[in-house]
Amino acid sequence: IAGITQAPTSQILAAGRRMTLRCTQDMRHNAMYWYRQDLGLGLRLIHYSNTAGTTGKGEVPDGYSVSRANTDDFPLTLASAVPSQTSVYFCASSPLGWDSALSGANVLTFGAGSRLTVL
Amino acid sequence: KNEVEQSPQNLTAQEGEFITINCSYSVGISALHWLQQHPGGGIVSLFMLSSGKKKHGRLIATINIQEKHSSLHITASHPRDSAVYICAVRSNTGNQFYFGTGTSLTVIP
């Protein structure tokens, strides 16, 4: 079944530890995104990637890094986790790039989310 | 400053009621999405609109580009409609999606 797979589903880790959230899509979408969702706030963009080999910073990038070695995978790494990074993380993808001028055709597909608790 | 505002934040309805959720936005857009987030957390796309109206089953979404406003209607609501409904817009500069904070809907049998 085509879609996005995120792992882990849930994780508790100690502050200061390194953590990588995995995201894989099989739809051959160009663009991929990482969002965090916190109570009372809308989804906020952490990092994005237009296409394999390129990445960009979103609204809340500090403390996070990403890589896009190929079309399918877009891991999110917390180099040294802090309690404020406790959140639910969603990976998403779309068939068109971040800078695309085309309108109305950009379907957005989400993963199931990864709940991260930093103690 | 929120580029996307939704109302109401919370909504409780009796089964069978007609429900309306509103979304206003302040940026130029190429498309507007209505998303549904299930109690288990998964997010699915219900509609993508750039003009007019779309219908899918008991769900109807409308958009008024001039007024920068969209509504999501649910006819004959059912407890299984209980979820958080999120409005999202894609900027017409192609730069990013902006999300509302969601409307939490509870439909009581």
mmCIF file of C-alpha atoms in Angstrom:
data_model
loop_
_atom_site.group_PDB
_atom_site.id
_atom_site.type_symbol
_atom_site.label_atom_id
_atom_site.label_comp_id
_atom_site.label_asym_id
_atom_site.label_seq_id
_atom_site.Cartn_x
_atom_site.Cartn_y
_atom_site.Cartn_z
ATOM 1 C CA ILE A 1 0.000 0.000 0.000
ATOM 2 C CA ALA A 2 1.469 3.318 -1.116
ATOM 3 C CA GLY A 3 2.141 5.823 1.609
ATOM 4 C CA ILE A 4 4.535 7.044 4.254
ATOM 5 C CA THR A 5 6.077 4.909 6.977
ATOM 6 C CA GLN A 6 7.410 6.548 10.122
ATOM 7 C CA ALA A 7 9.428 4.901 12.874
ATOM 8 C CA PRO A 8 9.417 4.662 15.766
ATOM 9 C CA THR A 9 5.751 5.152 16.606
ATOM 10 C CA SER A 10 6.660 6.245 20.079
ATOM 11 C CA GLN A 11 9.898 6.820 21.963
ATOM 12 C CA ILE A 12 10.992 8.026 25.379
ATOM 13 C CA LEU A 13 14.558 9.199 25.713
ATOM 14 C CA ALA A 14 16.776 11.016 28.132
ATOM 15 C CA ALA A 15 17.843 14.596 27.524
ATOM 16 C CA GLY A 16 21.162 14.827 25.750
ATOM 17 C CA ARG A 17 20.694 11.639 23.777
ATOM 18 C CA ARG A 18 20.815 11.511 19.993
ATOM 19 C CA MET A 19 17.683 10.329 18.203
ATOM 20 C CA THR A 20 16.754 9.744 14.579
ATOM 21 C CA LEU A 21 13.167 9.558 13.407
ATOM 22 C CA ARG A 22 12.826 7.630 10.192
ATOM 23 C CA CYS A 23 10.522 8.438 7.299
ATOM 24 C CA THR A 24 10.121 6.449 4.101
ATOM 25 C CA GLN A 25 7.675 7.018 1.252
ATOM 26 C CA ASP A 26 6.984 4.823 -1.753
ATOM 27 C CA MET A 27 5.029 7.285 -3.875
ATOM 28 C CA ARG A 28 8.083 8.810 -5.586
ATOM 29 C CA HIS A 29 7.078 12.233 -4.304
ATOM 30 C CA ASN A 30 9.647 14.963 -4.926
ATOM 31 C CA ALA A 31 9.059 16.943 -1.752
ATOM 32 C CA MET A 32 9.166 15.763 1.852
ATOM 33 C CA TYR A 33 8.547 17.629 5.073
ATOM 34 C CA TRP A 34 8.931 17.201 8.809
ATOM 35 C CA TYR A 35 6.388 18.885 11.088
ATOM 36 C CA ARG A 36 5.924 18.929 14.826
ATOM 37 C CA GLN A 37 2.505 19.173 16.423
ATOM 38 C CA ASP A 38 2.100 20.621 19.885
ATOM 39 C CA LEU A 39 -1.039 21.201 21.920
ATOM 40 C CA GLY A 40 -2.706 24.489 21.005
ATOM 41 C CA LEU A 41 -0.429 25.077 18.037
ATOM 42 C CA GLY A 42 -0.828 24.186 14.400
ATOM 43 C CA LEU A 43 1.589 21.928 12.607
ATOM 44 C CA ARG A 44 4.939 23.693 12.386
ATOM 45 C CA LEU A 45 7.490 22.978 9.704
ATOM 46 C CA ILE A 46 10.923 21.876 10.920
ATOM 47 C CA HIS A 47 12.760 21.069 7.697
ATOM 48 C CA TYR A 48 11.814 20.279 4.146
ATOM 49 C CA SER A 49 13.342 18.838 1.015
ATOM 50 C CA ASN A 50 12.407 19.726 -2.540
ATOM 51 C CA THR A 51 14.166 16.782 -4.076
ATOM 52 C CA ALA A 52 16.854 14.236 -3.306
ATOM 53 C CA GLY A 53 20.103 15.944 -2.369
ATOM 54 C CA THR A 54 18.536 19.230 -1.210
ATOM 55 C CA THR A 55 17.139 20.350 2.130
ATOM 56 C CA GLY A 56 15.873 23.588 3.643
ATOM 57 C CA LYS A 57 14.966 25.053 7.001
ATOM 58 C CA GLY A 58 11.389 25.575 8.049
ATOM 59 C CA GLU A 59 9.834 27.592 10.861
ATOM 60 C CA VAL A 60 11.429 25.757 13.816
ATOM 61 C CA PRO A 61 14.675 24.128 12.621
ATOM 62 C CA ASP A 62 16.925 24.648 15.659
ATOM 63 C CA GLY A 63 18.098 21.422 17.277
ATOM 64 C CA TYR A 64 17.140 19.310 14.275
ATOM 65 C CA SER A 65 18.907 18.144 11.135
ATOM 66 C CA VAL A 66 17.770 16.221 8.076
ATOM 67 C CA SER A 67 19.266 14.508 5.080
ATOM 68 C CA ARG A 68 17.832 13.406 1.744
ATOM 69 C CA ALA A 69 20.205 10.903 0.196
ATOM 70 C CA ASN A 70 17.488 9.464 -2.051
ATOM 71 C CA THR A 71 13.869 10.101 -3.050
ATOM 72 C CA ASP A 72 12.304 7.711 -0.564
ATOM 73 C CA ASP A 73 13.984 8.480 2.760
ATOM 74 C CA PHE A 74 13.999 11.631 4.847
ATOM 75 C CA PRO A 75 15.310 11.019 8.387
ATOM 76 C CA LEU A 76 15.085 13.666 11.100
ATOM 77 C CA THR A 77 17.865 13.744 13.686
ATOM 78 C CA LEU A 78 17.917 15.342 17.114
ATOM 79 C CA ALA A 79 21.635 15.612 17.894
ATOM 80 C CA SER A 80 21.158 16.255 21.613
ATOM 81 C CA ALA A 81 17.535 16.014 22.677
ATOM 82 C CA VAL A 82 16.006 18.556 25.055
ATOM 83 C CA PRO A 83 12.648 18.409 26.881
ATOM 84 C CA SER A 84 11.192 21.159 24.648
ATOM 85 C CA GLN A 85 11.473 18.726 21.767
ATOM 86 C CA THR A 86 8.795 16.562 23.352
ATOM 87 C CA SER A 87 6.162 16.524 20.649
ATOM 88 C CA VAL A 88 4.422 14.485 17.996
ATOM 89 C CA TYR A 89 6.372 14.506 14.751
ATOM 90 C CA PHE A 90 4.761 14.048 11.361
ATOM 91 C CA CYS A 91 6.531 13.343 8.128
ATOM 92 C CA ALA A 92 4.697 14.360 4.961
ATOM 93 C CA SER A 93 5.305 14.299 1.248
ATOM 94 C CA SER A 94 3.929 15.884 -1.887
ATOM 95 C CA PRO A 95 4.523 15.329 -5.573
ATOM 96 C CA LEU A 96 5.678 18.893 -6.263
ATOM 97 C CA GLY A 97 8.569 20.827 -4.882
ATOM 98 C CA TRP A 98 8.747 23.588 -2.354
ATOM 99 C CA ASP A 99 9.495 26.231 -4.921
ATOM 100 C CA SER A 100 7.085 25.021 -7.546
ATOM 101 C CA ALA A 101 4.968 27.692 -9.187
ATOM 102 C CA LEU A 102 2.232 25.234 -10.110
ATOM 103 C CA SER A 103 -0.981 25.661 -8.195
ATOM 104 C CA GLY A 104 -3.717 23.406 -7.010
ATOM 105 C CA ALA A 105 -2.036 20.085 -7.726
ATOM 106 C CA ASN A 106 0.037 19.618 -4.619
ATOM 107 C CA VAL A 107 -1.492 16.749 -2.674
ATOM 108 C CA LEU A 108 -0.101 16.381 0.824
ATOM 109 C CA THR A 109 0.240 12.911 2.380
ATOM 110 C CA PHE A 110 1.101 12.375 6.045
ATOM 111 C CA GLY A 111 2.750 9.587 7.980
ATOM 112 C CA ALA A 112 1.096 8.210 11.114
ATOM 113 C CA GLY A 113 3.263 10.285 13.434
ATOM 114 C CA SER A 114 6.019 9.621 15.961
ATOM 115 C CA ARG A 115 5.385 10.555 19.589
ATOM 116 C CA LEU A 116 8.633 11.616 21.241
ATOM 117 C CA THR A 117 9.061 12.284 24.943
ATOM 118 C CA VAL A 118 12.332 13.772 26.176
ATOM 119 C CA LEU A 119 12.873 13.523 29.919
ATOM 120 C CA LYS B 1 0.386 35.917 13.951
ATOM 121 C CA ASN B 2 -1.474 32.964 12.479
ATOM 122 C CA GLU B 3 -1.827 32.820 8.748
ATOM 123 C CA VAL B 4 -4.742 30.411 9.146
ATOM 124 C CA GLU B 5 -7.521 30.815 11.701
ATOM 125 C CA GLN B 6 -10.192 28.227 12.376
ATOM 126 C CA SER B 7 -13.434 28.420 14.283
ATOM 127 C CA PRO B 8 -14.751 27.060 16.462
ATOM 128 C CA GLN B 9 -11.852 25.472 18.376
ATOM 129 C CA ASN B 10 -14.146 22.895 19.912
ATOM 130 C CA LEU B 11 -17.543 21.699 18.794
ATOM 131 C CA THR B 12 -19.971 19.213 20.316
ATOM 132 C CA ALA B 13 -22.983 18.108 18.316
ATOM 133 C CA GLN B 14 -25.798 15.608 18.573
ATOM 134 C CA GLU B 15 -25.869 12.815 16.056
ATOM 135 C CA GLY B 16 -27.696 13.920 12.927
ATOM 136 C CA GLU B 17 -26.890 17.612 13.242
ATOM 137 C CA PHE B 18 -25.511 19.707 10.396
ATOM 138 C CA ILE B 19 -22.004 20.915 11.248
ATOM 139 C CA THR B 20 -19.988 23.813 9.887
ATOM 140 C CA ILE B 21 -16.311 24.505 10.537
ATOM 141 C CA ASN B 22 -14.825 27.746 9.284
ATOM 142 C CA CYS B 23 -11.358 28.670 8.075
ATOM 143 C CA SER B 24 -9.981 32.113 7.262
ATOM 144 C CA TYR B 25 -6.525 32.794 5.903
ATOM 145 C CA SER B 26 -4.415 35.862 5.318
ATOM 146 C CA VAL B 27 -1.951 34.798 2.623
ATOM 147 C CA GLY B 28 -2.317 34.313 -1.100
ATOM 148 C CA ILE B 29 -2.870 30.648 -1.793
ATOM 149 C CA SER B 30 -2.686 28.152 -4.593
ATOM 150 C CA ALA B 31 -4.763 25.538 -2.768
ATOM 151 C CA LEU B 32 -6.578 24.906 0.484
ATOM 152 C CA HIS B 33 -6.716 21.525 2.209
ATOM 153 C CA TRP B 34 -9.082 20.123 4.766
ATOM 154 C CA LEU B 35 -7.449 17.407 6.844
ATOM 155 C CA GLN B 36 -8.899 15.005 9.383
ATOM 156 C CA GLN B 37 -6.891 13.835 12.353
ATOM 157 C CA HIS B 38 -8.272 10.710 13.950
ATOM 158 C CA PRO B 39 -8.257 10.156 17.726
ATOM 159 C CA GLY B 40 -5.337 7.764 17.161
ATOM 160 C CA GLY B 41 -3.324 10.637 15.666
ATOM 161 C CA GLY B 42 -3.191 9.811 11.945
ATOM 162 C CA ILE B 43 -3.822 12.666 9.506
ATOM 163 C CA VAL B 44 -5.642 12.161 6.221
ATOM 164 C CA SER B 45 -6.502 14.601 3.493
ATOM 165 C CA LEU B 46 -10.242 15.093 2.942
ATOM 166 C CA PHE B 47 -10.290 17.770 0.274
ATOM 167 C CA MET B 48 -8.006 19.962 -1.756
ATOM 168 C CA LEU B 49 -9.694 23.073 -3.160
ATOM 169 C CA SER B 50 -8.611 25.966 -5.279
ATOM 170 C CA SER B 51 -12.100 27.288 -6.078
ATOM 171 C CA GLY B 52 -15.802 26.589 -5.677
ATOM 172 C CA LYS B 53 -17.081 23.549 -3.889
ATOM 173 C CA LYS B 54 -16.367 19.850 -3.522
ATOM 174 C CA LYS B 55 -18.535 17.087 -2.103
ATOM 175 C CA HIS B 56 -17.595 13.661 -0.869
ATOM 176 C CA GLY B 57 -20.344 11.676 0.758
ATOM 177 C CA ARG B 58 -21.655 13.679 3.712
ATOM 178 C CA LEU B 59 -18.776 16.139 3.556
ATOM 179 C CA ILE B 60 -18.915 19.389 1.600
ATOM 180 C CA ALA B 61 -16.096 21.917 1.337
ATOM 181 C CA THR B 62 -16.451 25.406 -0.089
ATOM 182 C CA ILE B 63 -13.992 28.183 -0.693
ATOM 183 C CA ASN B 64 -14.372 31.888 -1.428
ATOM 184 C CA ILE B 65 -11.046 33.112 -2.789
ATOM 185 C CA GLN B 66 -12.018 36.797 -2.693
ATOM 186 C CA GLU B 67 -13.001 36.609 0.966
ATOM 187 C CA LYS B 68 -10.133 34.228 1.853
ATOM 188 C CA HIS B 69 -12.537 31.910 3.594
ATOM 189 C CA SER B 70 -13.445 28.249 3.449
ATOM 190 C CA SER B 71 -16.039 26.127 5.203
ATOM 191 C CA LEU B 72 -16.277 22.415 5.845
ATOM 192 C CA HIS B 73 -19.808 21.091 6.283
ATOM 193 C CA ILE B 74 -20.835 17.696 7.592
ATOM 194 C CA THR B 75 -24.431 16.666 6.952
ATOM 195 C CA ALA B 76 -26.211 14.102 9.148
ATOM 196 C CA SER B 77 -23.265 13.933 11.552
ATOM 197 C CA HIS B 78 -22.325 10.613 13.108
ATOM 198 C CA PRO B 79 -20.163 9.700 16.128
ATOM 199 C CA ARG B 80 -17.526 8.309 13.773
ATOM 200 C CA ASP B 81 -17.067 11.888 12.477
ATOM 201 C CA SER B 82 -15.530 12.767 15.847
ATOM 202 C CA ALA B 83 -12.008 13.963 15.059
ATOM 203 C CA VAL B 84 -9.902 17.072 14.749
ATOM 204 C CA TYR B 85 -10.390 18.895 11.452
ATOM 205 C CA ILE B 86 -7.453 20.962 10.245
ATOM 206 C CA CYS B 87 -7.450 23.644 7.567
ATOM 207 C CA ALA B 88 -4.198 24.072 5.644
ATOM 208 C CA VAL B 89 -3.263 26.418 2.823
ATOM 209 C CA ARG B 90 -0.447 26.296 0.325
ATOM 210 C CA SER B 91 1.095 29.655 -0.367
ATOM 211 C CA ASN B 92 0.910 30.808 -3.990
ATOM 212 C CA THR B 93 4.572 31.720 -3.812
ATOM 213 C CA GLY B 94 5.094 27.979 -3.635
ATOM 214 C CA ASN B 95 6.981 28.287 -0.393
ATOM 215 C CA GLN B 96 5.081 26.359 2.224
ATOM 216 C CA PHE B 97 1.927 25.097 3.815
ATOM 217 C CA TYR B 98 0.312 26.951 6.700
ATOM 218 C CA PHE B 99 -1.901 25.098 9.156
ATOM 219 C CA GLY B 100 -4.754 26.094 11.422
ATOM 220 C CA THR B 101 -4.750 24.810 14.988
ATOM 221 C CA GLY B 102 -7.680 22.536 14.277
ATOM 222 C CA THR B 103 -11.309 22.152 15.324
ATOM 223 C CA SER B 104 -12.027 19.318 17.703
ATOM 224 C CA LEU B 105 -15.419 17.808 16.864
ATOM 225 C CA THR B 106 -17.306 15.434 19.140
ATOM 226 C CA VAL B 107 -20.561 13.938 17.895
ATOM 227 C CA ILE B 108 -22.691 12.455 20.648
ATOM 228 C CA PRO B 109 -25.017 9.537 19.884
#
